[in-house]
mmCIF file of C-alpha atoms in Angstrom:
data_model
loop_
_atom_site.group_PDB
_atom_site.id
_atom_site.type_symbol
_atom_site.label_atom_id
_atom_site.label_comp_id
_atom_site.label_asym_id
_atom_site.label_seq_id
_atom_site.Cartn_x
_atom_site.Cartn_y
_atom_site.Cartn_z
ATOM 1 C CA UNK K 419 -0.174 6.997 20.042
ATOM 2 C CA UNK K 420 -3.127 5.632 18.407
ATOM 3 C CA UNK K 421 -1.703 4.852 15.185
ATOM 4 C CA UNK K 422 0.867 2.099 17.473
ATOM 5 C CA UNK K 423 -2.518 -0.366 17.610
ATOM 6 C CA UNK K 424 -2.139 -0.944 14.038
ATOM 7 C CA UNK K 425 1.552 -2.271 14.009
ATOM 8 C CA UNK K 426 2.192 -5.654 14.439
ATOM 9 C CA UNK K 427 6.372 -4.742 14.720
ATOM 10 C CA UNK K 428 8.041 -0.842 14.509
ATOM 11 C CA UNK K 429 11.850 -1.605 13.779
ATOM 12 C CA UNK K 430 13.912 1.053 14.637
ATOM 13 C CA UNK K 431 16.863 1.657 11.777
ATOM 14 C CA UNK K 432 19.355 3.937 12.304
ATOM 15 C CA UNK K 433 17.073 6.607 13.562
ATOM 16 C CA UNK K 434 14.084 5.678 10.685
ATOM 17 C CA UNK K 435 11.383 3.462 11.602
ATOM 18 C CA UNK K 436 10.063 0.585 9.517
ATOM 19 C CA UNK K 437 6.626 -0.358 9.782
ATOM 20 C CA UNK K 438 5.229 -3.556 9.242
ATOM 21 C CA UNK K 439 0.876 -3.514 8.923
ATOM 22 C CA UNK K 440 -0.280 -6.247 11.502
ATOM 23 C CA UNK K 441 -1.583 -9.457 10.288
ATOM 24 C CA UNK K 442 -5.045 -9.497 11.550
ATOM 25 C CA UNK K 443 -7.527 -12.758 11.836
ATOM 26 C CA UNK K 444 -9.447 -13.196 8.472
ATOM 27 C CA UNK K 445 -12.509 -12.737 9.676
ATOM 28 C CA UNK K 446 -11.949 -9.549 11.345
ATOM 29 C CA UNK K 447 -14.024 -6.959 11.259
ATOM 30 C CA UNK K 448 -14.980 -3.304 13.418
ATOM 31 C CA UNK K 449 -17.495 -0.841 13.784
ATOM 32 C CA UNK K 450 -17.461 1.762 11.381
ATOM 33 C CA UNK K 451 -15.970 4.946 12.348
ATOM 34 C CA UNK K 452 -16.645 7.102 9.698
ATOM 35 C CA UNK K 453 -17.864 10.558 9.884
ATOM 36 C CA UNK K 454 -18.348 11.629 5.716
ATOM 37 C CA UNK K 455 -20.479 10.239 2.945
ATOM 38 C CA UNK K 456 -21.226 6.520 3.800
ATOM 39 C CA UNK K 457 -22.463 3.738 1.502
ATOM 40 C CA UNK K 458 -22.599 -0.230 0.988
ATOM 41 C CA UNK K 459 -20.978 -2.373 -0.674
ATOM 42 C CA UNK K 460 -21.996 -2.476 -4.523
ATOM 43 C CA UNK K 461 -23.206 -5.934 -5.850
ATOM 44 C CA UNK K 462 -21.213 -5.772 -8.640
ATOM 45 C CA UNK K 463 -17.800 -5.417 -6.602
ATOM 46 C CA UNK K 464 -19.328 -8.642 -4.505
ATOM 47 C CA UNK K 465 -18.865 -10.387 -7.898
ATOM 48 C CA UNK K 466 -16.249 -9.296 -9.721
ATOM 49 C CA UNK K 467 -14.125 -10.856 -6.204
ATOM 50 C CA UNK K 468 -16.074 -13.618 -6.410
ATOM 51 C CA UNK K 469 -14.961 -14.410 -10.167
ATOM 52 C CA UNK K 470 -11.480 -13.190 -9.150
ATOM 53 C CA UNK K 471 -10.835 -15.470 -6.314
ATOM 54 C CA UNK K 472 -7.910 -18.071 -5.488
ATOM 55 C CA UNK K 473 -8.638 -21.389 -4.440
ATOM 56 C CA UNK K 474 -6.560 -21.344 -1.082
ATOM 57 C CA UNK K 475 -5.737 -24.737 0.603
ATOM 58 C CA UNK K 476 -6.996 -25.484 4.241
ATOM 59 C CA UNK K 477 -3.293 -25.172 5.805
ATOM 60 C CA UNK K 478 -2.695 -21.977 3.842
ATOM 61 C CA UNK K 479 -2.853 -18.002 3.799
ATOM 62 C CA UNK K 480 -2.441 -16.639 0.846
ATOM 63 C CA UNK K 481 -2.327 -13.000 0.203
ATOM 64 C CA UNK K 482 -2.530 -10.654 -2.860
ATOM 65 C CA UNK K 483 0.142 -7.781 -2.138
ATOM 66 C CA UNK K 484 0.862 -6.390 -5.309
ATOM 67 C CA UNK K 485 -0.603 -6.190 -9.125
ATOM 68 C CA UNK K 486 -0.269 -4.259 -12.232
ATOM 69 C CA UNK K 487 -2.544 -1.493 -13.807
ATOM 70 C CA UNK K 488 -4.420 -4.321 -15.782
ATOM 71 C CA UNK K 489 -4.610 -6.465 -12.759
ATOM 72 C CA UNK K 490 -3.518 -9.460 -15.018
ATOM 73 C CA UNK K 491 -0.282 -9.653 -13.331
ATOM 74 C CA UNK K 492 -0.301 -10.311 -9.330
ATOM 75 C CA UNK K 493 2.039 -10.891 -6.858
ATOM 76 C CA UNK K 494 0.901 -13.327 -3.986
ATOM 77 C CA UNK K 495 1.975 -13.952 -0.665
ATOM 78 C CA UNK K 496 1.655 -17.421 0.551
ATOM 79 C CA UNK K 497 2.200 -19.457 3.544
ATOM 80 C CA UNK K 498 2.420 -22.834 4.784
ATOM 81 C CA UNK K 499 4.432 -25.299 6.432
ATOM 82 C CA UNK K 500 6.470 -22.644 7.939
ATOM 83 C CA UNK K 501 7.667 -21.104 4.950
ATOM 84 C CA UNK K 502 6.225 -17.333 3.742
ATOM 85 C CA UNK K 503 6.855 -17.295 -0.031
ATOM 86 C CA UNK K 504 6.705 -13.767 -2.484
ATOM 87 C CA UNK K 505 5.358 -15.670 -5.990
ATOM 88 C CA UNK K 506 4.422 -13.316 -9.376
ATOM 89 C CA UNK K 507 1.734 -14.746 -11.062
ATOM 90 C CA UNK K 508 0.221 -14.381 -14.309
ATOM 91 C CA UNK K 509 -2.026 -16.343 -17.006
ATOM 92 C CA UNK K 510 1.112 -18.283 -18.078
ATOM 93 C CA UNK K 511 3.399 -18.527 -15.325
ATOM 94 C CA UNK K 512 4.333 -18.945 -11.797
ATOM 95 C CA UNK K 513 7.624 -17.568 -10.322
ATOM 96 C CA UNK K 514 8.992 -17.595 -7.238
ATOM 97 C CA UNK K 515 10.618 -13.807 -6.382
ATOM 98 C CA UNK K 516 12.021 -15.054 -2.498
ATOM 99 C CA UNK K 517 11.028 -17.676 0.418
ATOM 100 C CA UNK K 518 11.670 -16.918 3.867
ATOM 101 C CA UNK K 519 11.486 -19.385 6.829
ATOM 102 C CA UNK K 520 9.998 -19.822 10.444
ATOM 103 C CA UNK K 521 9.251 -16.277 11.991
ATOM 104 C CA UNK K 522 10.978 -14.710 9.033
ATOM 105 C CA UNK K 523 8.714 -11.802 7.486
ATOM 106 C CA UNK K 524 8.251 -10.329 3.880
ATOM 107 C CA UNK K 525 6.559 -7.238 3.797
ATOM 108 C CA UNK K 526 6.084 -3.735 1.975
ATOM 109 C CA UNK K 527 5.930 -5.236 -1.647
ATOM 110 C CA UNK K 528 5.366 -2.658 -4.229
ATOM 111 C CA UNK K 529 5.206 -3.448 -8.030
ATOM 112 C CA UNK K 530 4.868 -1.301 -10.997
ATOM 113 C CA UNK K 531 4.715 -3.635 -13.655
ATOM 114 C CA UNK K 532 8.216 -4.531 -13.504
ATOM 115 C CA UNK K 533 10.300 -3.649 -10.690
ATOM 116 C CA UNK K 534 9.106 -5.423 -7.837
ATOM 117 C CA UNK K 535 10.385 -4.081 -4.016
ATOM 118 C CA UNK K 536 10.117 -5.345 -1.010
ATOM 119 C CA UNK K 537 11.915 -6.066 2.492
ATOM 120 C CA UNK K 538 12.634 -8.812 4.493
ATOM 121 C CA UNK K 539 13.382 -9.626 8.316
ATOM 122 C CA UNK K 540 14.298 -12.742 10.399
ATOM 123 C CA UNK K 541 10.587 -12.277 12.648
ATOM 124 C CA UNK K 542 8.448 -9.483 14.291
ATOM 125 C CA UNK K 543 11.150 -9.264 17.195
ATOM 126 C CA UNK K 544 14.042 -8.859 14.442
ATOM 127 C CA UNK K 545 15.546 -5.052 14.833
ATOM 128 C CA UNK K 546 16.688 -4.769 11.131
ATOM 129 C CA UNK K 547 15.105 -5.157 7.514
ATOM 130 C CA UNK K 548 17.016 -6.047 3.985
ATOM 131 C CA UNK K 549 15.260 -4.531 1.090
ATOM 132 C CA UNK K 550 15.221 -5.983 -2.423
ATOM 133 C CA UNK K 551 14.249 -5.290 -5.779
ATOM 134 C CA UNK K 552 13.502 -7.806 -8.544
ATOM 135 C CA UNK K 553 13.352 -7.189 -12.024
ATOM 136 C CA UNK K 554 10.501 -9.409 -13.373
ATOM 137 C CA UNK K 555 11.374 -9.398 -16.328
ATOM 138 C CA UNK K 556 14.288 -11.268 -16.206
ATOM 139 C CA UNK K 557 15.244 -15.061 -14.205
ATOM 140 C CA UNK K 558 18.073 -13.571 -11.871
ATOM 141 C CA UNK K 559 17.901 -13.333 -7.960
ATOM 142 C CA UNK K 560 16.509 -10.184 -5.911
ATOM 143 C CA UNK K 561 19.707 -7.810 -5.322
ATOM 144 C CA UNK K 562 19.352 -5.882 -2.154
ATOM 145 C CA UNK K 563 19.373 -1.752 -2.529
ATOM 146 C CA UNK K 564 18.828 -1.238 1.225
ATOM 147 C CA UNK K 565 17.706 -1.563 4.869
ATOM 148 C CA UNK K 566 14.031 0.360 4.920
ATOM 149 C CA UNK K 567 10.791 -0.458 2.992
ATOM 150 C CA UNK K 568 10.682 1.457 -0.399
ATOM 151 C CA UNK K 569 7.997 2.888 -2.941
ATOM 152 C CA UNK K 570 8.714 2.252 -6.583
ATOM 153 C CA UNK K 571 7.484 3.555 -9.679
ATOM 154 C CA UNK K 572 8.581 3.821 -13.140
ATOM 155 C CA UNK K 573 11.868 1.449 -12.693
ATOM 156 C CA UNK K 574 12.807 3.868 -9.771
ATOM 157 C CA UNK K 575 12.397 2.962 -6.015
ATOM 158 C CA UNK K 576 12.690 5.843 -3.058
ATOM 159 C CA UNK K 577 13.230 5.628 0.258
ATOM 160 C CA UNK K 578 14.434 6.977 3.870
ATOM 161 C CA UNK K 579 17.487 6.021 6.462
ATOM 162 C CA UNK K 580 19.872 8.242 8.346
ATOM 163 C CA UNK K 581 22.132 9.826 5.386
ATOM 164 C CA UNK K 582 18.449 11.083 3.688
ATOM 165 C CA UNK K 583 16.054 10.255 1.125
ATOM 166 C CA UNK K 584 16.966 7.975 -1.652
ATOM 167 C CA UNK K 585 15.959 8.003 -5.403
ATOM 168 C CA UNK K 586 17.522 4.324 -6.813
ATOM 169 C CA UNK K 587 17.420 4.012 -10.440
ATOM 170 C CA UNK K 588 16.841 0.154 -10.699
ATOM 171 C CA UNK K 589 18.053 -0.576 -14.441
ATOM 172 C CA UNK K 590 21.421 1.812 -14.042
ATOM 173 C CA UNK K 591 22.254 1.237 -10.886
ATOM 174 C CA UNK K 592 22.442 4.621 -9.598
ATOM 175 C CA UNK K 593 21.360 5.960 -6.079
ATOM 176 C CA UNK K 594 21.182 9.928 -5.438
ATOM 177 C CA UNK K 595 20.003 11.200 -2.359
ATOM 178 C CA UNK K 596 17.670 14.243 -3.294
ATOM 179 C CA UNK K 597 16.777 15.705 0.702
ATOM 180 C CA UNK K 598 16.223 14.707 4.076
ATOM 181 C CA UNK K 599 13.156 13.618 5.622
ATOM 182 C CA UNK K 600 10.476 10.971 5.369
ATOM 183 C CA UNK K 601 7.809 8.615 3.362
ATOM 184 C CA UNK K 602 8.478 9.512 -0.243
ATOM 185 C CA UNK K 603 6.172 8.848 -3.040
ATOM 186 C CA UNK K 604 6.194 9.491 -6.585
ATOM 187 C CA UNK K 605 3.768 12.240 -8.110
ATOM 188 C CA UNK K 606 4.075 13.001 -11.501
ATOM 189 C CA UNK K 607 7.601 11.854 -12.323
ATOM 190 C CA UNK K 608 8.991 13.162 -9.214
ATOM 191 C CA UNK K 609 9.429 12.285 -5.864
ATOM 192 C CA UNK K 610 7.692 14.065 -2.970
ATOM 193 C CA UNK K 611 8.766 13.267 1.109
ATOM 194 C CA UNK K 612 7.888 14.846 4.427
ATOM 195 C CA UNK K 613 10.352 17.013 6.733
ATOM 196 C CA UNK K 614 9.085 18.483 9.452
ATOM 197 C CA UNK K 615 5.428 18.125 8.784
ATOM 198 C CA UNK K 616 5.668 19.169 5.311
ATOM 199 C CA UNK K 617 6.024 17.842 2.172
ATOM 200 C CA UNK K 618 9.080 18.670 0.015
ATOM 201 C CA UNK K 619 10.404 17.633 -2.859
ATOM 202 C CA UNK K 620 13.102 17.914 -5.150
ATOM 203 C CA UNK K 621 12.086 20.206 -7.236
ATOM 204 C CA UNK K 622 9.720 22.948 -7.417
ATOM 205 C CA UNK K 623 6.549 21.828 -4.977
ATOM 206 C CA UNK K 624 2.981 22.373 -6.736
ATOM 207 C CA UNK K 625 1.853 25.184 -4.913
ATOM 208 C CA UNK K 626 -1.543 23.574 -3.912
ATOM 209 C CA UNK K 627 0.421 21.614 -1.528
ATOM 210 C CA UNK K 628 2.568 24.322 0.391
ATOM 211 C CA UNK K 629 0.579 24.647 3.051
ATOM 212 C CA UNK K 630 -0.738 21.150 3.491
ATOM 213 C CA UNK K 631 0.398 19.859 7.142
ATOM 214 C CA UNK K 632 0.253 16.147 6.930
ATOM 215 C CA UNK K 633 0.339 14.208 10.405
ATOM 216 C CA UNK K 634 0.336 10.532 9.475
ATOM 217 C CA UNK K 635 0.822 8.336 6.608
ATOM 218 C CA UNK K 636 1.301 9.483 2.786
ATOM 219 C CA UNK K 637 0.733 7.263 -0.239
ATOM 220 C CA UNK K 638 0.465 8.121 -4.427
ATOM 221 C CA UNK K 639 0.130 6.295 -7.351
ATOM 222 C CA UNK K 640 2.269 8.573 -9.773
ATOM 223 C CA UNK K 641 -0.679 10.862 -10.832
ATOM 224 C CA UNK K 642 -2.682 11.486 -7.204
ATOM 225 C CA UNK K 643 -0.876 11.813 -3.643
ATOM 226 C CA UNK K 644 -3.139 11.142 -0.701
ATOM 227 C CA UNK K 645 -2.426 12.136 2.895
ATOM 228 C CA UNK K 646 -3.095 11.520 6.616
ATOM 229 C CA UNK K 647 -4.187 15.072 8.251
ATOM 230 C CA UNK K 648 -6.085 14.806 11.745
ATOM 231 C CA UNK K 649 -9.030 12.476 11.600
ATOM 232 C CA UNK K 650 -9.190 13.430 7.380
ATOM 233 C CA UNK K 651 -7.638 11.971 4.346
ATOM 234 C CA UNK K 652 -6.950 14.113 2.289
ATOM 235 C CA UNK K 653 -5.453 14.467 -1.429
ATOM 236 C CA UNK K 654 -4.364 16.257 -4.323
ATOM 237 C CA UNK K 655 -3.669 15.508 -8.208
ATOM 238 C CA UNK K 656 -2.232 17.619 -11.022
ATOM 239 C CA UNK K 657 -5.300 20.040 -12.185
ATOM 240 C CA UNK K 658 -7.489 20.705 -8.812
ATOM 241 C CA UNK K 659 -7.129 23.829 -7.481
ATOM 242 C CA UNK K 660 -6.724 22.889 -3.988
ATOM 243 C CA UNK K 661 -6.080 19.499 -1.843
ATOM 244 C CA UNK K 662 -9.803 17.845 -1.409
ATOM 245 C CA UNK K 663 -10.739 16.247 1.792
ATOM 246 C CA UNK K 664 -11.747 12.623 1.126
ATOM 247 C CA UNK K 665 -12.690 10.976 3.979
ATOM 248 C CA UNK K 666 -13.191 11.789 7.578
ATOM 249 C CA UNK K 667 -13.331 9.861 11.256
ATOM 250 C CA UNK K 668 -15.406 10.240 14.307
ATOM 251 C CA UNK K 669 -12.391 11.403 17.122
ATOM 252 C CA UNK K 670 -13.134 7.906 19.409
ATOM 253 C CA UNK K 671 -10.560 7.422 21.766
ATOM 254 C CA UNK K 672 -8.227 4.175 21.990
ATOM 255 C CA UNK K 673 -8.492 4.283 17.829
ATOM 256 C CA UNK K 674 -5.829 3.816 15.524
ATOM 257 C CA UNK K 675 -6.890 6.772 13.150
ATOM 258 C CA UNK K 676 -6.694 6.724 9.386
ATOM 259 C CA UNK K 677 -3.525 4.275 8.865
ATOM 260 C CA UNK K 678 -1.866 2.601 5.886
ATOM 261 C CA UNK K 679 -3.389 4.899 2.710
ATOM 262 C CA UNK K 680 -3.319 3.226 -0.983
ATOM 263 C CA UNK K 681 -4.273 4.970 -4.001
ATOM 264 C CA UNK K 682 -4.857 3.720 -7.307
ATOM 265 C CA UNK K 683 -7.016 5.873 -10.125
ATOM 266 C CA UNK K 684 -9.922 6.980 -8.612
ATOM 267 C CA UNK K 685 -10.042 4.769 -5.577
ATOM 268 C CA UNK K 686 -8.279 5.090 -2.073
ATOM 269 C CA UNK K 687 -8.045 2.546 0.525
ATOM 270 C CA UNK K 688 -7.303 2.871 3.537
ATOM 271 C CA UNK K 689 -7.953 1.210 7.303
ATOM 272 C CA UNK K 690 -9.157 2.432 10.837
ATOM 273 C CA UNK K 691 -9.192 -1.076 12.503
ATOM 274 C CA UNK K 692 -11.514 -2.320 9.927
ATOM 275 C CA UNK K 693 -10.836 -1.411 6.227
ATOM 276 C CA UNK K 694 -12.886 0.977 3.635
ATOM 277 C CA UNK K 695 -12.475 2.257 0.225
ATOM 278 C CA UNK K 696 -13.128 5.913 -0.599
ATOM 279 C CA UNK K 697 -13.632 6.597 -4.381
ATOM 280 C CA UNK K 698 -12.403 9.932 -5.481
ATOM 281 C CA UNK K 699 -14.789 11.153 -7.638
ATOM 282 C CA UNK K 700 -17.966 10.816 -5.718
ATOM 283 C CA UNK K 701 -16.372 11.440 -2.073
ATOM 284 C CA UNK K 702 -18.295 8.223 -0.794
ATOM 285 C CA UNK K 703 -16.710 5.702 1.048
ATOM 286 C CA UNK K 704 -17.852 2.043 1.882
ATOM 287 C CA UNK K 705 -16.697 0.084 4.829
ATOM 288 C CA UNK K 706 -16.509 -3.831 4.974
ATOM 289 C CA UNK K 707 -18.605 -4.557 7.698
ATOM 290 C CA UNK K 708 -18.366 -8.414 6.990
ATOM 291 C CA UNK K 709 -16.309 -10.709 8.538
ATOM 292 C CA UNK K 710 -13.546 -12.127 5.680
ATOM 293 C CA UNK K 711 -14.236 -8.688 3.838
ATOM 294 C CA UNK K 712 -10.839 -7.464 4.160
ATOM 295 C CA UNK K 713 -10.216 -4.918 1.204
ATOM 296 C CA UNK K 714 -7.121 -2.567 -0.544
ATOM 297 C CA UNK K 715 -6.356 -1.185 -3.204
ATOM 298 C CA UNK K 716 -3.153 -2.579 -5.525
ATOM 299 C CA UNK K 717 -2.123 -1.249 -9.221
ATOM 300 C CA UNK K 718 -4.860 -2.002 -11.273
ATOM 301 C CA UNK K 719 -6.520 -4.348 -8.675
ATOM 302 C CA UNK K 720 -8.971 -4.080 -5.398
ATOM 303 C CA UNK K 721 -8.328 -7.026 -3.343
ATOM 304 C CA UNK K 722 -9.858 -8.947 -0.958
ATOM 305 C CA UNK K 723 -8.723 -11.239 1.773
ATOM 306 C CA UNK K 724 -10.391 -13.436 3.683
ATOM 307 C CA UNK K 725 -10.775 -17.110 5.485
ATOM 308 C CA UNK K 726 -9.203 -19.187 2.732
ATOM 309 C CA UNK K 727 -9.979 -16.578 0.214
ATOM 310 C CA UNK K 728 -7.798 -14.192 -1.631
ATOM 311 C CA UNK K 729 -8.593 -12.460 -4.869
ATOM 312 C CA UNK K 730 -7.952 -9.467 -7.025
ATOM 313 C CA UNK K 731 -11.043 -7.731 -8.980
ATOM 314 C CA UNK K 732 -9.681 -5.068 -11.820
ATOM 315 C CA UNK K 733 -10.412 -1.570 -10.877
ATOM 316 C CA UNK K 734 -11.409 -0.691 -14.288
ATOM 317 C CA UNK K 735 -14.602 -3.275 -13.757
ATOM 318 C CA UNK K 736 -15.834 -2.139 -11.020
ATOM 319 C CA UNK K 737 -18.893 0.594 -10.748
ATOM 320 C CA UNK K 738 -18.720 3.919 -9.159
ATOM 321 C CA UNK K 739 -19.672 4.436 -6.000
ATOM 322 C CA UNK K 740 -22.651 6.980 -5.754
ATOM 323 C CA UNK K 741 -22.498 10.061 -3.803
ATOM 324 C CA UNK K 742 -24.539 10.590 -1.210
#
């Protein structure tokens, strides 16, 4: 499958799979493969990074995986000396969520302004995860709610594993499971999955999306849901008559496809062994074509990574990109 080039570790879970996004070299870089509305890099996005970035130490990678819709919040992955650490940062602090050690890995962290989530294993040959949530509003430890990577939104985190798919209210407690399948997100205060190359949900489904067929990865951002189709990306958000097609690929063999979507407001990010960012409202999409130019999208934040670089622009400052 082409999609396998992109994983750096697929742990199998009872029957579930939990994918961890490979760690590429920081000043990696491919040829573009996209086949839909193309354009550069705006200035402006060049240096609202450039203002944005962290001073990273020579014996150091340090990563921005998370932030909130004002992009004043951020949560950072660091490591060094052997030790991967999960750290919330803002103008006035600097916490510590969890360290792990050696081989260990921390992965799939999702914030949403409180709730933080994210899952844990002992290395990239490790057949299990832990998954943990972490109010950050309060001083107490992570408390683990279970053993696959979850998506959280509004102080509720979903997930799969082999008894179905979970909806976890984080302040009560509570854990229903609401269907069986795969990948849930959160789309206007409910929670959508995949079964049998479908999406579902637990109520009724918006009818635009009965009849999309999503093949690969899903991701959503409360108010827009963005899918993997083919060589497309597609999505959909309350008030469009139909699903729009966002972005497209050439078909070139030995590629990974359209892997690992993120959506935040108007932008979408998403890679092909190089990364781009599709804005929604023009259909254009820009590819980072330099080296250190690795970019996603995170709550109110596009981020960059980099050779000792790491930084998170807001969103909201950013210009649109123009259509074609």
């Amino acid at each position: 499958m082409r999609a396998l080039i992109a994983l750096a570790g697929i742990t199998a879970v009872a029957g579930c799979v939990a994918v961890v996004p490979i760690d590429r070299p920081s000043d990696y870089t491919a040829p573009s493969t996209l086949d839909s509305c193309a354009v550069d890099l705006p200035q402006d996005w060049k240096d609202e990074l450039s203002r944005a970035t962290t001073e990273v130490g020579p014996h150091e990678k340090v990563t921005v995986v998370a932030a909130n819709e004002n992009a004043d919040v951020t949560l950072v992955k660091t490591t060094r000396n052997r030790t991967t650490e999960l750290v919330l940062r803002d103008n006035h602090k600097r916490q510590q969520v969890m360290a792990v050690k050696d081989d260990g890995q921390l992965f799939g962290v999702e914030f949403d302004g409180r709730w933080v989530t994210f899952s844990t294993n002992t290395g990239p040959a490790d057949s299990s995860a832990t998954t943990y949530a972490w109010d950050s509003r309060n001083d107490g430890a992570p408390v683990r709610i279970g053993t696959e990577s979850a998506v959280v939104q509004g102080g509720k985190a979903a997930w799969t594993d082999e008894k179905g798919v979970h909806v976890y209210d984080l302040a009560k407690k509570k854990d229903r499971i609401v269907g069986q399948g795969r990948k849930p997100v959160f789309v206007g205060g409910g929670v959508l999955w995949l079964q049998d190359g479908r999406f579902r949900s637990e109520g009724t489904l918006p009818e635009q999306l009965r009849n999309a067929e999503p093949s690969g990865d899903v991701a959503a951002d409360g108010r827009t849901v963005v899918w993997v189709q083919g060589d497309s990306l597609f999505g959909w958000r309350d008030g469009w008559a139909q699903p729009r097609e966002m972005a497209g690929i050439k078909d070139v063999p030995r590629t990974e496809g359209i892997v690992f979507p993120r959506v935040s407001g108007d932008f979408v990010s998403w890679q092909s062994e190089s990364s781009y960012v599709t804005d929604i409202r023009s259909g254009a999409t820009m590819h980072t074509s330099d080296g250190g130019y690795w970019l996603e999208v995170h709550g109110g934040a596009l981020t960059r990574q980099g050779w000792q670089i790491a930084a998170a622009a807001p969103l909201a400052a950013l210009s649109p990109l123009p259509k074609c």
